[in-house]
Amino acid sequence: MRIVFAILIPLMLLGCKARKMVPKTIEREVKVVVRDTVFKIERDSSRTITLVDCIDGKPVLKKTRETPGKNLKAPKLTLKDSVLTVDCEARAQELLAQWKETHSTEKTEIPVYINELTFWQEVQINLGRALLALALIVTAVQLLKKWL
């Protein structure tokens, strides 16, 4: 009988685990998509029609007609020491289109508690422990009185 009490009483004094946490997860994922666009620039041309005359054995330019383009200016012709130079300049162009799209999903862990004891249940458990300890003390005192 004493062995049964010696084994059962410590087992009864052990507490139970009150809270179990079950994690609830919410995921977050960020996806970035880079997009860009190609702009097509149509071809452009400009023209200058010039007559070349020879005066006193030297060539001389006589402009007759200039046709500028949308982005190109009319060519500039220069004649210096029997060298014909043609300069054609274009207006500056800047074309760039790039953007980022961000798509995000979230994942977060939220703790959810199950098997949670109420205040009254905890009071009952603690009172049961106290009464069990009191019963042990009373039984131990009675056994000591018999032996002494």
Short mmCIF file of C-alpha atoms in Angstrom, two decimals:
data_model
loop_
_atom_site.label_atom_id
_atom_site.label_comp_id
_atom_site.label_asym_id
_atom_site.label_seq_id
_atom_site.Cartn_x
_atom_site.Cartn_y
_atom_site.Cartn_z
CA MET A 1 0.00 0.00 0.00
CA ARG A 2 2.81 2.36 0.84
CA ILE A 3 4.41 1.69 -2.54
CA VAL A 4 1.16 2.55 -4.34
CA PHE A 5 0.97 5.87 -2.48
CA ALA A 6 4.65 6.52 -3.16
CA ILE A 7 4.09 6.10 -6.91
CA LEU A 8 0.62 7.67 -7.30
CA ILE A 9 1.17 10.82 -5.25
CA PRO A 10 4.13 12.19 -7.27
CA LEU A 11 2.24 11.38 -10.50
CA MET A 12 -0.79 13.31 -9.25
CA LEU A 13 1.34 16.32 -8.36
CA LEU A 14 2.61 16.62 -11.92
CA GLY A 15 0.87 19.41 -13.80
CA CYS A 16 -0.65 19.14 -17.22
CA LYS A 17 0.37 21.25 -20.12
CA ALA A 18 -2.30 23.89 -20.52
CA ARG A 19 -1.51 25.57 -23.83
CA LYS A 20 -0.78 24.04 -27.15
CA MET A 21 0.23 26.41 -29.89
CA VAL A 22 -0.77 25.55 -33.42
CA PRO A 23 0.85 28.00 -35.84
CA LYS A 24 -1.34 29.33 -38.60
CA THR A 25 0.77 30.52 -41.52
CA ILE A 26 0.12 33.26 -44.02
CA GLU A 27 2.74 33.45 -46.79
CA ARG A 28 4.14 36.60 -48.38
CA GLU A 29 5.71 36.42 -51.79
CA VAL A 30 6.90 39.42 -53.79
CA LYS A 31 7.23 39.04 -57.52
CA VAL A 32 8.79 41.88 -59.52
CA VAL A 33 8.27 41.92 -63.25
CA VAL A 34 10.39 44.33 -65.30
CA ARG A 35 8.75 45.38 -68.51
CA ASP A 36 10.15 47.47 -71.31
CA THR A 37 8.91 48.70 -74.63
CA VAL A 38 10.60 49.18 -77.98
CA PHE A 39 9.69 52.30 -79.89
CA LYS A 40 10.06 52.07 -83.62
CA ILE A 41 11.36 55.24 -85.25
CA GLU A 42 10.43 55.49 -88.87
CA ARG A 43 13.12 56.29 -91.36
CA ASP A 44 13.76 59.87 -92.25
CA SER A 45 15.61 61.57 -95.08
CA SER A 46 16.52 65.04 -96.21
CA ARG A 47 17.84 66.26 -99.52
CA THR A 48 19.61 69.20 -101.10
CA ILE A 49 19.81 69.55 -104.84
CA THR A 50 22.68 71.78 -105.94
CA LEU A 51 24.09 72.81 -109.28
CA VAL A 52 27.83 72.93 -109.65
CA ASP A 53 29.10 75.56 -112.09
CA CYS A 54 32.59 76.18 -113.17
CA ILE A 55 33.56 79.85 -113.07
CA ASP A 56 37.12 80.83 -114.01
CA GLY A 57 38.21 77.21 -113.74
CA LYS A 58 36.91 76.83 -110.19
CA PRO A 59 33.76 74.95 -109.17
CA VAL A 60 30.98 77.03 -107.58
CA LEU A 61 27.87 75.69 -105.84
CA LYS A 62 24.45 77.08 -106.67
CA LYS A 63 21.67 75.85 -104.40
CA THR A 64 18.44 75.14 -106.05
CA ARG A 65 16.27 73.24 -103.62
CA GLU A 66 16.43 71.97 -99.96
CA THR A 67 14.11 69.39 -98.43
CA PRO A 68 14.47 68.81 -94.66
CA GLY A 69 13.09 65.67 -93.03
CA LYS A 70 11.11 65.25 -89.82
CA ASN A 71 14.18 64.80 -87.64
CA LEU A 72 16.95 65.67 -90.09
CA LYS A 73 17.88 69.17 -91.07
CA ALA A 74 18.68 69.94 -94.68
CA PRO A 75 22.28 69.01 -95.56
CA LYS A 76 24.85 71.81 -95.57
CA LEU A 77 27.20 71.81 -98.52
CA THR A 78 30.60 73.53 -98.45
CA LEU A 79 33.18 73.62 -101.19
CA LYS A 80 36.73 74.51 -100.21
CA ASP A 81 39.77 73.94 -102.41
CA SER A 82 38.01 71.43 -104.68
CA VAL A 83 36.72 69.47 -101.65
CA LEU A 84 32.99 69.07 -101.29
CA THR A 85 31.82 68.61 -97.67
CA VAL A 86 28.27 67.57 -96.85
CA ASP A 87 27.04 67.91 -93.22
CA CYS A 88 23.68 66.51 -92.23
CA GLU A 89 22.59 66.88 -88.59
CA ALA A 90 19.69 65.24 -86.81
CA ARG A 91 17.65 66.57 -83.94
CA ALA A 92 18.21 64.82 -80.59
CA GLN A 93 15.87 61.97 -79.71
CA GLU A 94 15.35 60.21 -76.40
CA LEU A 95 13.28 57.09 -76.22
CA LEU A 96 13.13 54.93 -73.14
CA ALA A 97 10.20 53.25 -71.52
CA GLN A 98 10.77 50.86 -68.66
CA TRP A 99 8.67 50.12 -65.60
CA LYS A 100 8.40 47.57 -62.86
CA GLU A 101 5.28 45.77 -61.75
CA THR A 102 5.27 44.37 -58.23
CA HIS A 103 2.91 41.60 -57.25
CA SER A 104 2.98 40.53 -53.61
CA THR A 105 1.34 37.84 -51.55
CA GLU A 106 1.76 37.57 -47.79
CA LYS A 107 2.70 34.65 -45.51
CA THR A 108 2.69 35.28 -41.77
CA GLU A 109 2.55 32.85 -38.86
CA ILE A 110 -0.20 33.62 -36.38
CA PRO A 111 -0.15 31.56 -33.17
CA VAL A 112 -3.49 29.95 -32.35
CA TYR A 113 -3.83 28.54 -28.84
CA ILE A 114 -5.92 25.42 -28.28
CA ASN A 115 -6.71 23.54 -25.05
CA GLU A 116 -6.48 26.73 -23.03
CA LEU A 117 -7.68 26.41 -19.44
CA THR A 118 -10.08 28.90 -17.93
CA PHE A 119 -9.44 30.64 -14.62
CA TRP A 120 -11.90 28.38 -12.79
CA GLN A 121 -10.24 25.23 -14.15
CA GLU A 122 -6.85 26.44 -12.95
CA VAL A 123 -8.31 27.20 -9.48
CA GLN A 124 -9.72 23.66 -9.29
CA ILE A 125 -6.41 22.11 -10.30
CA ASN A 126 -4.47 24.16 -7.73
CA LEU A 127 -7.01 23.39 -4.97
CA GLY A 128 -6.75 19.70 -5.84
CA ARG A 129 -2.97 19.86 -5.52
CA ALA A 130 -3.21 21.68 -2.20
CA LEU A 131 -5.72 19.14 -0.80
CA LEU A 132 -3.58 16.25 -2.04
CA ALA A 133 -0.52 17.75 -0.36
CA LEU A 134 -2.54 18.25 2.85
CA ALA A 135 -3.72 14.63 2.70
CA LEU A 136 -0.12 13.50 2.28
CA ILE A 137 1.01 15.54 5.26
CA VAL A 138 -1.84 14.20 7.45
CA THR A 139 -1.11 10.61 6.40
CA ALA A 140 2.62 11.07 7.05
CA VAL A 141 1.93 12.52 10.51
CA GLN A 142 -0.40 9.60 11.40
CA LEU A 143 2.18 7.07 10.23
CA LEU A 144 4.90 8.77 12.27
CA LYS A 145 2.67 8.68 15.40
CA LYS A 146 2.13 4.91 15.00
CA TRP A 147 5.84 4.21 14.63
CA LEU A 148 6.92 6.42 17.50
#
